Amino acid sequence: MVVLTARDEKRGLEALESLKYSGLSDYLIFHQFDVADPESIAALTDFVKKQFRKLDFL
């Protein structure tokens, strides 16, 4: 599973739609994320914990 993130939700969702045509749509999820915002960091952390229980970085 790949979690695509972006600060701008609209642009992130547009990117997700574009990537769906690559044949990887079953493996893509979008989550709004701003690395400079502590609340956004906490929200993404909670999302990953609930959805996946672990995180591998690439």
PDB file of C-alpha atoms in Angstrom:
ATOM      1  CA  MET A   1       0.000   0.000   0.000  1.00  0.00           C
ATOM      2  CA  VAL A   2       1.222   3.496  -0.847  1.00  0.00           C
ATOM      3  CA  VAL A   3      -0.039   6.545   1.031  1.00  0.00           C
ATOM      4  CA  LEU A   4       0.230   9.627  -1.169  1.00  0.00           C
ATOM      5  CA  THR A   5       0.364  12.841   0.854  1.00  0.00           C
ATOM      6  CA  ALA A   6       0.128  16.526   0.003  1.00  0.00           C
ATOM      7  CA  ARG A   7      -0.549  19.770   1.857  1.00  0.00           C
ATOM      8  CA  ASP A   8      -3.152  20.803  -0.699  1.00  0.00           C
ATOM      9  CA  GLU A   9      -5.968  18.251  -0.551  1.00  0.00           C
ATOM     10  CA  LYS A  10      -7.389  19.202  -3.956  1.00  0.00           C
ATOM     11  CA  ARG A  11      -4.041  18.779  -5.700  1.00  0.00           C
ATOM     12  CA  GLY A  12      -3.365  15.549  -3.827  1.00  0.00           C
ATOM     13  CA  LEU A  13      -6.677  14.068  -4.899  1.00  0.00           C
ATOM     14  CA  GLU A  14      -6.012  15.162  -8.483  1.00  0.00           C
ATOM     15  CA  ALA A  15      -2.637  13.386  -8.360  1.00  0.00           C
ATOM     16  CA  LEU A  16      -4.323  10.292  -6.951  1.00  0.00           C
ATOM     17  CA  GLU A  17      -6.823  10.270  -9.807  1.00  0.00           C
ATOM     18  CA  SER A  18      -3.996  10.568 -12.336  1.00  0.00           C
ATOM     19  CA  LEU A  19      -2.110   7.686 -10.726  1.00  0.00           C
ATOM     20  CA  LYS A  20      -5.187   5.457 -10.734  1.00  0.00           C
ATOM     21  CA  TYR A  21      -4.843   5.192 -14.497  1.00  0.00           C
ATOM     22  CA  SER A  22      -1.425   3.559 -14.022  1.00  0.00           C
ATOM     23  CA  GLY A  23      -3.063   0.341 -12.865  1.00  0.00           C
ATOM     24  CA  LEU A  24      -2.042   0.756  -9.229  1.00  0.00           C
ATOM     25  CA  SER A  25      -5.344   2.045  -7.893  1.00  0.00           C
ATOM     26  CA  ASP A  26      -5.753  -0.891  -5.506  1.00  0.00           C
ATOM     27  CA  TYR A  27      -2.539   0.135  -3.756  1.00  0.00           C
ATOM     28  CA  LEU A  28      -2.996   3.912  -3.432  1.00  0.00           C
ATOM     29  CA  ILE A  29      -4.515   5.995  -0.639  1.00  0.00           C
ATOM     30  CA  PHE A  30      -4.437   9.770  -0.245  1.00  0.00           C
ATOM     31  CA  HIS A  31      -4.112  11.556   3.080  1.00  0.00           C
ATOM     32  CA  GLN A  32      -3.717  15.321   3.523  1.00  0.00           C
ATOM     33  CA  PHE A  33      -0.427  16.067   5.303  1.00  0.00           C
ATOM     34  CA  ASP A  34       1.651  19.138   6.106  1.00  0.00           C
ATOM     35  CA  VAL A  35       5.051  18.215   7.513  1.00  0.00           C
ATOM     36  CA  ALA A  36       5.321  21.647   9.188  1.00  0.00           C
ATOM     37  CA  ASP A  37       2.031  21.269  11.111  1.00  0.00           C
ATOM     38  CA  PRO A  38       2.180  19.233  14.356  1.00  0.00           C
ATOM     39  CA  GLU A  39      -1.568  18.515  14.214  1.00  0.00           C
ATOM     40  CA  SER A  40      -1.217  17.199  10.671  1.00  0.00           C
ATOM     41  CA  ILE A  41       1.687  14.989  11.741  1.00  0.00           C
ATOM     42  CA  ALA A  42      -0.391  13.581  14.602  1.00  0.00           C
ATOM     43  CA  ALA A  43      -3.367  12.979  12.304  1.00  0.00           C
ATOM     44  CA  LEU A  44      -1.257  11.072   9.763  1.00  0.00           C
ATOM     45  CA  THR A  45       0.364   9.069  12.556  1.00  0.00           C
ATOM     46  CA  ASP A  46      -3.049   8.070  13.926  1.00  0.00           C
ATOM     47  CA  PHE A  47      -4.282   7.207  10.430  1.00  0.00           C
ATOM     48  CA  VAL A  48      -1.302   4.926   9.748  1.00  0.00           C
ATOM     49  CA  LYS A  49      -1.611   3.214  13.133  1.00  0.00           C
ATOM     50  CA  LYS A  50      -5.303   2.510  12.584  1.00  0.00           C
ATOM     51  CA  GLN A  51      -5.009   1.444   8.944  1.00  0.00           C
ATOM     52  CA  PHE A  52      -1.746  -0.497   8.892  1.00  0.00           C
ATOM     53  CA  ARG A  53      -0.428  -0.965  12.457  1.00  0.00           C
ATOM     54  CA  LYS A  54       3.131  -0.452  11.147  1.00  0.00           C
ATOM     55  CA  LEU A  55       4.989   1.708   8.668  1.00  0.00           C
ATOM     56  CA  ASP A  56       7.837   0.924   6.284  1.00  0.00           C
ATOM     57  CA  PHE A  57       9.647   3.869   4.697  1.00  0.00           C
ATOM     58  CA  LEU A  58      10.988   3.883   1.178  1.00  0.00           C
TER      59      LEU A  58
END
